[in-house]
Amino acid sequence: MLYFLGQLGEQFAAFNVFRYITFRTAGAVITALFFVFLFGPGMIALLRLKQGRGQPIREDGPQGHLLTKKGTPTMGGLMILSGAVISTLLWSNLSNGYVWVVLFVTIGFGAIGFYDDYLKVKRMSHKGFGSKQRLLLEALIGGIAAFAISQLAAGAYGTSLLFPFVKDLALNLGYFYILFGGFVVVAAGNSVNLTDGLDGLAIVPVMVAAACFGLIAYLVGSQNYADYLLLNAVPGTAELTVVCGALIGAGLGFLWFNAPPAQIFMGDTGSLALGGALGTIAVATKHELVLAIIGGLFVLEAVSVIVQVASFRLTGKRVFRMAPIHHHFEHLGWTESQVVIRFWIISFVLALIGLSSLKLR
């Protein structure tokens, strides 16, 4: 919304700064951060009052969680989403189609996660929304987003898959791109959801990934930068830098309340929405495969669950003491803080590896 003040720059030079993506990104970070700081305590108090006993804790999980996390309210993703969405609407160029596609997925996945959290709290069970119905809705939202992106990027690799480390290597998937893009969005949402199991574990890697894709969007969205750095340009995606800034600001604000011991959990409301947003930005910038590197921690968590389930069904034996894999390390004797901080380090390292794939000069 404030972007349009930049249109007055010809008459009022002071408004020129609103044209700059870097200025508006900084504004989005600060706005989302202070929004969560300002309204976070009230939202936590309200959710605690409404939920009573808080989020149900898995009885088959680490026994320490039953004592330390019992009674903690969930749906903290509402704090993140409200801050990020309001900040995005305030600072981004609302005539940009990519912004609306990302908001569509973020709010859609957030609504699915909210309903799932609601059922868990209502039933006092860690089982919420039916997995088949939930995945079907996610696939529908992801498919619509992928189709919209293919139309927005019709002149710039609209239905093509680009490969990291190699410039101009593109595979045109045609209509299959809609399925592929939808899969990336759904997989990203559920991978972040699986990672969200310890205080602060998911939100920092999400912010790291958002920062990386903010940079990617800024570079590939500018023809000049893309040409100079030997990147594949995707015009229009630079505006997603502002969206990433809003996610980072809201994430920082949420971390203030989610740091151990957490005052609130983000729940599926936040984890699904944040993962879906990252997946959509990756599809929009044509860096889907890079997301698998930068978000490698999320991939690891998801794969650990897939391997655990497959192994138990096929052989009756478990590969890990417990899945997702962060619980496996808890069972090995790592403290919660050790798991969280070490996984943060892994996330930072993977982000550097992912950024190195951008083929910069």
PDB file of C-alpha atoms in Angstrom, residues 134-347:
ATOM      1  CA  ARG A 134      -6.082 -32.218   4.507  1.00  0.00           C
ATOM      2  CA  LEU A 135      -3.663 -33.242   1.755  1.00  0.00           C
ATOM      3  CA  LEU A 136      -6.403 -32.921  -0.845  1.00  0.00           C
ATOM      4  CA  LEU A 137      -7.106 -29.337   0.189  1.00  0.00           C
ATOM      5  CA  GLU A 138      -3.393 -28.530   0.292  1.00  0.00           C
ATOM      6  CA  ALA A 139      -2.910 -30.056  -3.182  1.00  0.00           C
ATOM      7  CA  LEU A 140      -5.791 -27.984  -4.542  1.00  0.00           C
ATOM      8  CA  ILE A 141      -4.325 -24.760  -3.150  1.00  0.00           C
ATOM      9  CA  GLY A 142      -0.811 -25.687  -4.292  1.00  0.00           C
ATOM     10  CA  GLY A 143      -2.012 -26.604  -7.788  1.00  0.00           C
ATOM     11  CA  ILE A 144      -3.895 -23.313  -8.187  1.00  0.00           C
ATOM     12  CA  ALA A 145      -0.800 -21.418  -7.056  1.00  0.00           C
ATOM     13  CA  ALA A 146       1.469 -23.311  -9.465  1.00  0.00           C
ATOM     14  CA  PHE A 147      -0.911 -22.662 -12.358  1.00  0.00           C
ATOM     15  CA  ALA A 148      -1.109 -18.960 -11.511  1.00  0.00           C
ATOM     16  CA  ILE A 149       2.681 -18.722 -11.336  1.00  0.00           C
ATOM     17  CA  SER A 150       3.071 -20.479 -14.695  1.00  0.00           C
ATOM     18  CA  GLN A 151       0.803 -17.824 -16.216  1.00  0.00           C
ATOM     19  CA  LEU A 152       2.583 -14.931 -14.519  1.00  0.00           C
ATOM     20  CA  ALA A 153       5.961 -16.255 -15.685  1.00  0.00           C
ATOM     21  CA  ALA A 154       4.770 -17.305 -19.145  1.00  0.00           C
ATOM     22  CA  GLY A 155       7.531 -15.332 -20.824  1.00  0.00           C
ATOM     23  CA  ALA A 156      10.242 -16.456 -18.397  1.00  0.00           C
ATOM     24  CA  TYR A 157      10.441 -20.226 -18.003  1.00  0.00           C
ATOM     25  CA  GLY A 158       6.716 -20.434 -17.211  1.00  0.00           C
ATOM     26  CA  THR A 159       6.525 -24.235 -17.076  1.00  0.00           C
ATOM     27  CA  SER A 160      10.249 -25.000 -16.930  1.00  0.00           C
ATOM     28  CA  LEU A 161      12.342 -26.535 -14.189  1.00  0.00           C
ATOM     29  CA  LEU A 162      15.716 -24.833 -13.761  1.00  0.00           C
ATOM     30  CA  PHE A 163      18.735 -26.607 -12.335  1.00  0.00           C
ATOM     31  CA  PRO A 164      21.185 -25.175  -9.781  1.00  0.00           C
ATOM     32  CA  PHE A 165      24.897 -24.736 -10.564  1.00  0.00           C
ATOM     33  CA  VAL A 166      24.230 -24.759 -14.356  1.00  0.00           C
ATOM     34  CA  LYS A 167      22.975 -21.681 -16.230  1.00  0.00           C
ATOM     35  CA  ASP A 168      20.360 -22.017 -18.990  1.00  0.00           C
ATOM     36  CA  LEU A 169      19.724 -25.708 -18.263  1.00  0.00           C
ATOM     37  CA  ALA A 170      15.947 -25.844 -18.227  1.00  0.00           C
ATOM     38  CA  LEU A 171      13.526 -28.737 -18.575  1.00  0.00           C
ATOM     39  CA  ASN A 172      10.102 -27.744 -19.879  1.00  0.00           C
ATOM     40  CA  LEU A 173       7.598 -29.878 -17.975  1.00  0.00           C
ATOM     41  CA  GLY A 174       4.556 -28.550 -19.777  1.00  0.00           C
ATOM     42  CA  TYR A 175       1.332 -29.297 -17.912  1.00  0.00           C
ATOM     43  CA  PHE A 176       3.252 -31.537 -15.514  1.00  0.00           C
ATOM     44  CA  TYR A 177       4.729 -28.378 -14.062  1.00  0.00           C
ATOM     45  CA  ILE A 178       1.412 -27.700 -12.340  1.00  0.00           C
ATOM     46  CA  LEU A 179       1.707 -31.051 -10.545  1.00  0.00           C
ATOM     47  CA  PHE A 180       5.371 -30.466  -9.771  1.00  0.00           C
ATOM     48  CA  GLY A 181       4.867 -26.936  -8.475  1.00  0.00           C
ATOM     49  CA  GLY A 182       1.890 -28.023  -6.390  1.00  0.00           C
ATOM     50  CA  PHE A 183       3.964 -30.858  -4.935  1.00  0.00           C
ATOM     51  CA  VAL A 184       6.749 -28.462  -3.949  1.00  0.00           C
ATOM     52  CA  VAL A 185       4.289 -26.201  -2.127  1.00  0.00           C
ATOM     53  CA  VAL A 186       2.595 -29.082  -0.292  1.00  0.00           C
ATOM     54  CA  ALA A 187       5.881 -30.802   0.536  1.00  0.00           C
ATOM     55  CA  ALA A 188       7.375 -27.591   1.903  1.00  0.00           C
ATOM     56  CA  GLY A 189       4.343 -26.949   4.096  1.00  0.00           C
ATOM     57  CA  ASN A 190       4.311 -30.416   5.596  1.00  0.00           C
ATOM     58  CA  SER A 191       8.091 -30.585   6.017  1.00  0.00           C
ATOM     59  CA  VAL A 192       8.100 -27.423   8.133  1.00  0.00           C
ATOM     60  CA  ASN A 193       5.125 -28.847  10.012  1.00  0.00           C
ATOM     61  CA  LEU A 194       7.093 -31.984  10.900  1.00  0.00           C
ATOM     62  CA  THR A 195      10.069 -29.888  12.023  1.00  0.00           C
ATOM     63  CA  ASP A 196       7.971 -27.903  14.482  1.00  0.00           C
ATOM     64  CA  GLY A 197       8.406 -30.186  17.489  1.00  0.00           C
ATOM     65  CA  LEU A 198      10.697 -28.311  19.882  1.00  0.00           C
ATOM     66  CA  ASP A 199      10.772 -24.760  21.215  1.00  0.00           C
ATOM     67  CA  GLY A 200      12.251 -22.499  18.548  1.00  0.00           C
ATOM     68  CA  LEU A 201      13.314 -25.388  16.307  1.00  0.00           C
ATOM     69  CA  ALA A 202      11.293 -24.533  13.192  1.00  0.00           C
ATOM     70  CA  ILE A 203      11.067 -20.756  13.233  1.00  0.00           C
ATOM     71  CA  VAL A 204      14.792 -19.985  12.921  1.00  0.00           C
ATOM     72  CA  PRO A 205      15.373 -22.244   9.867  1.00  0.00           C
ATOM     73  CA  VAL A 206      12.236 -20.705   8.349  1.00  0.00           C
ATOM     74  CA  MET A 207      13.704 -17.224   8.811  1.00  0.00           C
ATOM     75  CA  VAL A 208      17.039 -18.372   7.373  1.00  0.00           C
ATOM     76  CA  ALA A 209      15.271 -19.770   4.313  1.00  0.00           C
ATOM     77  CA  ALA A 210      13.154 -16.612   3.996  1.00  0.00           C
ATOM     78  CA  ALA A 211      16.295 -14.464   4.076  1.00  0.00           C
ATOM     79  CA  CYS A 212      17.921 -16.595   1.376  1.00  0.00           C
ATOM     80  CA  PHE A 213      14.875 -16.494  -0.875  1.00  0.00           C
ATOM     81  CA  GLY A 214      14.487 -12.795  -0.250  1.00  0.00           C
ATOM     82  CA  LEU A 215      17.956 -12.378  -1.752  1.00  0.00           C
ATOM     83  CA  ILE A 216      17.183 -14.812  -4.580  1.00  0.00           C
ATOM     84  CA  ALA A 217      13.930 -13.023  -5.419  1.00  0.00           C
ATOM     85  CA  TYR A 218      15.679  -9.651  -5.409  1.00  0.00           C
ATOM     86  CA  LEU A 219      18.390 -10.860  -7.800  1.00  0.00           C
ATOM     87  CA  VAL A 220      16.361 -12.926 -10.267  1.00  0.00           C
ATOM     88  CA  GLY A 221      13.597 -10.321 -10.294  1.00  0.00           C
ATOM     89  CA  SER A 222      15.978  -7.720 -11.703  1.00  0.00           C
ATOM     90  CA  GLN A 223      17.100  -8.208 -15.298  1.00  0.00           C
ATOM     91  CA  ASN A 224      20.271  -6.180 -14.680  1.00  0.00           C
ATOM     92  CA  TYR A 225      21.366  -8.133 -11.607  1.00  0.00           C
ATOM     93  CA  ALA A 226      20.428 -11.438 -13.190  1.00  0.00           C
ATOM     94  CA  ASP A 227      22.428 -10.720 -16.333  1.00  0.00           C
ATOM     95  CA  TYR A 228      25.461  -9.530 -14.414  1.00  0.00           C
ATOM     96  CA  LEU A 229      25.435 -12.477 -12.007  1.00  0.00           C
ATOM     97  CA  LEU A 230      24.607 -15.019 -14.727  1.00  0.00           C
ATOM     98  CA  LEU A 231      21.246 -15.889 -13.197  1.00  0.00           C
ATOM     99  CA  ASN A 232      18.010 -16.770 -14.960  1.00  0.00           C
ATOM    100  CA  ALA A 233      15.812 -13.680 -14.716  1.00  0.00           C
ATOM    101  CA  VAL A 234      12.182 -14.006 -13.634  1.00  0.00           C
ATOM    102  CA  PRO A 235      10.734 -10.474 -13.922  1.00  0.00           C
ATOM    103  CA  GLY A 236       8.334  -9.394 -11.215  1.00  0.00           C
ATOM    104  CA  THR A 237       9.558 -11.694  -8.480  1.00  0.00           C
ATOM    105  CA  ALA A 238      11.727  -9.018  -6.840  1.00  0.00           C
ATOM    106  CA  GLU A 239       8.615  -7.832  -5.007  1.00  0.00           C
ATOM    107  CA  LEU A 240       8.647 -11.114  -3.070  1.00  0.00           C
ATOM    108  CA  THR A 241      11.662  -9.748  -1.217  1.00  0.00           C
ATOM    109  CA  VAL A 242       9.207  -7.599   0.732  1.00  0.00           C
ATOM    110  CA  VAL A 243       7.107 -10.671   1.554  1.00  0.00           C
ATOM    111  CA  CYS A 244      10.208 -12.488   2.808  1.00  0.00           C
ATOM    112  CA  GLY A 245      11.036  -9.459   4.956  1.00  0.00           C
ATOM    113  CA  ALA A 246       7.569  -9.600   6.503  1.00  0.00           C
ATOM    114  CA  LEU A 247       8.034 -13.318   7.271  1.00  0.00           C
ATOM    115  CA  ILE A 248      11.394 -12.628   8.912  1.00  0.00           C
ATOM    116  CA  GLY A 249      10.032  -9.800  11.052  1.00  0.00           C
ATOM    117  CA  ALA A 250       7.021 -11.804  12.188  1.00  0.00           C
ATOM    118  CA  GLY A 251       9.266 -14.796  12.850  1.00  0.00           C
ATOM    119  CA  LEU A 252      11.613 -12.749  15.021  1.00  0.00           C
ATOM    120  CA  GLY A 253       8.693 -11.438  17.023  1.00  0.00           C
ATOM    121  CA  PHE A 254       7.296 -14.933  17.483  1.00  0.00           C
ATOM    122  CA  LEU A 255      10.690 -16.305  18.541  1.00  0.00           C
ATOM    123  CA  TRP A 256      10.653 -13.860  21.455  1.00  0.00           C
ATOM    124  CA  PHE A 257       7.693 -15.778  22.875  1.00  0.00           C
ATOM    125  CA  ASN A 258       8.625 -19.217  21.506  1.00  0.00           C
ATOM    126  CA  ALA A 259      12.171 -19.306  22.900  1.00  0.00           C
ATOM    127  CA  PRO A 260      12.636 -22.065  25.538  1.00  0.00           C
ATOM    128  CA  PRO A 261      10.594 -22.454  27.600  1.00  0.00           C
ATOM    129  CA  ALA A 262       7.953 -21.523  25.050  1.00  0.00           C
ATOM    130  CA  GLN A 263       5.013 -19.387  26.088  1.00  0.00           C
ATOM    131  CA  ILE A 264       3.171 -20.547  22.974  1.00  0.00           C
ATOM    132  CA  PHE A 265       3.531 -23.063  20.126  1.00  0.00           C
ATOM    133  CA  MET A 266       3.051 -22.017  16.511  1.00  0.00           C
ATOM    134  CA  GLY A 267       1.002 -25.130  15.792  1.00  0.00           C
ATOM    135  CA  ASP A 268      -0.039 -26.275  12.338  1.00  0.00           C
ATOM    136  CA  THR A 269      -1.531 -22.803  11.860  1.00  0.00           C
ATOM    137  CA  GLY A 270       1.953 -21.377  11.560  1.00  0.00           C
ATOM    138  CA  SER A 271       4.103 -24.248  10.332  1.00  0.00           C
ATOM    139  CA  LEU A 272       1.887 -25.186   7.381  1.00  0.00           C
ATOM    140  CA  ALA A 273       1.478 -21.556   6.340  1.00  0.00           C
ATOM    141  CA  LEU A 274       5.176 -20.709   6.605  1.00  0.00           C
ATOM    142  CA  GLY A 275       6.251 -23.819   4.715  1.00  0.00           C
ATOM    143  CA  GLY A 276       3.654 -23.194   2.034  1.00  0.00           C
ATOM    144  CA  ALA A 277       4.845 -19.604   1.656  1.00  0.00           C
ATOM    145  CA  LEU A 278       8.469 -20.697   1.230  1.00  0.00           C
ATOM    146  CA  GLY A 279       7.466 -23.360  -1.286  1.00  0.00           C
ATOM    147  CA  THR A 280       5.443 -20.861  -3.298  1.00  0.00           C
ATOM    148  CA  ILE A 281       8.289 -18.331  -3.353  1.00  0.00           C
ATOM    149  CA  ALA A 282      10.667 -21.077  -4.503  1.00  0.00           C
ATOM    150  CA  VAL A 283       8.295 -22.002  -7.346  1.00  0.00           C
ATOM    151  CA  ALA A 284       7.840 -18.354  -8.310  1.00  0.00           C
ATOM    152  CA  THR A 285      11.589 -17.680  -8.475  1.00  0.00           C
ATOM    153  CA  LYS A 286      12.219 -20.986 -10.291  1.00  0.00           C
ATOM    154  CA  HIS A 287      14.506 -22.212  -7.520  1.00  0.00           C
ATOM    155  CA  GLU A 288      12.537 -25.237  -6.397  1.00  0.00           C
ATOM    156  CA  LEU A 289      15.596 -27.494  -6.277  1.00  0.00           C
ATOM    157  CA  VAL A 290      17.558 -24.878  -4.353  1.00  0.00           C
ATOM    158  CA  LEU A 291      14.803 -24.945  -1.723  1.00  0.00           C
ATOM    159  CA  ALA A 292      15.625 -28.606  -1.133  1.00  0.00           C
ATOM    160  CA  ILE A 293      19.192 -27.511  -0.260  1.00  0.00           C
ATOM    161  CA  ILE A 294      18.476 -24.355   1.725  1.00  0.00           C
ATOM    162  CA  GLY A 295      15.585 -26.103   3.461  1.00  0.00           C
ATOM    163  CA  GLY A 296      17.567 -29.314   3.785  1.00  0.00           C
ATOM    164  CA  LEU A 297      16.753 -29.531   7.485  1.00  0.00           C
ATOM    165  CA  PHE A 298      13.056 -29.703   6.645  1.00  0.00           C
ATOM    166  CA  VAL A 299      13.799 -32.373   4.042  1.00  0.00           C
ATOM    167  CA  LEU A 300      15.755 -34.375   6.617  1.00  0.00           C
ATOM    168  CA  GLU A 301      12.864 -34.228   9.080  1.00  0.00           C
ATOM    169  CA  ALA A 302      10.351 -35.340   6.446  1.00  0.00           C
ATOM    170  CA  VAL A 303      12.560 -38.138   5.123  1.00  0.00           C
ATOM    171  CA  SER A 304      13.116 -39.449   8.648  1.00  0.00           C
ATOM    172  CA  VAL A 305       9.360 -39.868   9.058  1.00  0.00           C
ATOM    173  CA  ILE A 306       8.978 -41.533   5.654  1.00  0.00           C
ATOM    174  CA  VAL A 307      11.847 -43.947   6.368  1.00  0.00           C
ATOM    175  CA  GLN A 308      10.524 -44.739   9.847  1.00  0.00           C
ATOM    176  CA  VAL A 309       7.005 -45.492   8.629  1.00  0.00           C
ATOM    177  CA  ALA A 310       8.180 -47.497   5.605  1.00  0.00           C
ATOM    178  CA  SER A 311      10.631 -49.550   7.668  1.00  0.00           C
ATOM    179  CA  PHE A 312       8.082 -50.366  10.361  1.00  0.00           C
ATOM    180  CA  ARG A 313       5.412 -51.397   7.854  1.00  0.00           C
ATOM    181  CA  LEU A 314       7.772 -53.523   5.793  1.00  0.00           C
ATOM    182  CA  THR A 315       9.964 -55.092   8.487  1.00  0.00           C
ATOM    183  CA  GLY A 316       8.307 -54.296  11.807  1.00  0.00           C
ATOM    184  CA  LYS A 317      11.496 -52.532  12.899  1.00  0.00           C
ATOM    185  CA  ARG A 318      12.237 -48.853  13.456  1.00  0.00           C
ATOM    186  CA  VAL A 319      15.300 -47.124  12.015  1.00  0.00           C
ATOM    187  CA  PHE A 320      15.158 -44.263  14.517  1.00  0.00           C
ATOM    188  CA  ARG A 321      14.270 -44.367  18.181  1.00  0.00           C
ATOM    189  CA  MET A 322      11.554 -41.876  17.325  1.00  0.00           C
ATOM    190  CA  ALA A 323      10.600 -39.783  14.315  1.00  0.00           C
ATOM    191  CA  PRO A 324      10.827 -36.972  13.298  1.00  0.00           C
ATOM    192  CA  ILE A 325      14.562 -37.146  13.738  1.00  0.00           C
ATOM    193  CA  HIS A 326      14.854 -34.360  16.331  1.00  0.00           C
ATOM    194  CA  HIS A 327      13.103 -36.678  18.807  1.00  0.00           C
ATOM    195  CA  HIS A 328      15.611 -39.421  17.932  1.00  0.00           C
ATOM    196  CA  PHE A 329      18.436 -37.258  19.219  1.00  0.00           C
ATOM    197  CA  GLU A 330      16.465 -36.445  22.363  1.00  0.00           C
ATOM    198  CA  HIS A 331      16.239 -40.180  23.026  1.00  0.00           C
ATOM    199  CA  LEU A 332      20.012 -40.410  22.518  1.00  0.00           C
ATOM    200  CA  GLY A 333      20.479 -38.039  25.454  1.00  0.00           C
ATOM    201  CA  TRP A 334      20.745 -34.638  23.778  1.00  0.00           C
ATOM    202  CA  THR A 335      18.970 -31.897  25.692  1.00  0.00           C
ATOM    203  CA  GLU A 336      16.270 -29.939  23.911  1.00  0.00           C
ATOM    204  CA  SER A 337      18.514 -26.877  23.692  1.00  0.00           C
ATOM    205  CA  GLN A 338      21.332 -28.935  22.192  1.00  0.00           C
ATOM    206  CA  VAL A 339      19.052 -30.358  19.515  1.00  0.00           C
ATOM    207  CA  VAL A 340      17.608 -26.957  18.651  1.00  0.00           C
ATOM    208  CA  ILE A 341      20.892 -25.051  18.458  1.00  0.00           C
ATOM    209  CA  ARG A 342      22.714 -27.818  16.565  1.00  0.00           C
ATOM    210  CA  PHE A 343      19.878 -28.036  14.072  1.00  0.00           C
ATOM    211  CA  TRP A 344      20.042 -24.245  13.682  1.00  0.00           C
ATOM    212  CA  ILE A 345      23.731 -24.603  12.812  1.00  0.00           C
ATOM    213  CA  ILE A 346      22.898 -27.243  10.221  1.00  0.00           C
ATOM    214  CA  SER A 347      20.297 -24.887   8.764  1.00  0.00           C
TER     215      SER A 347
END
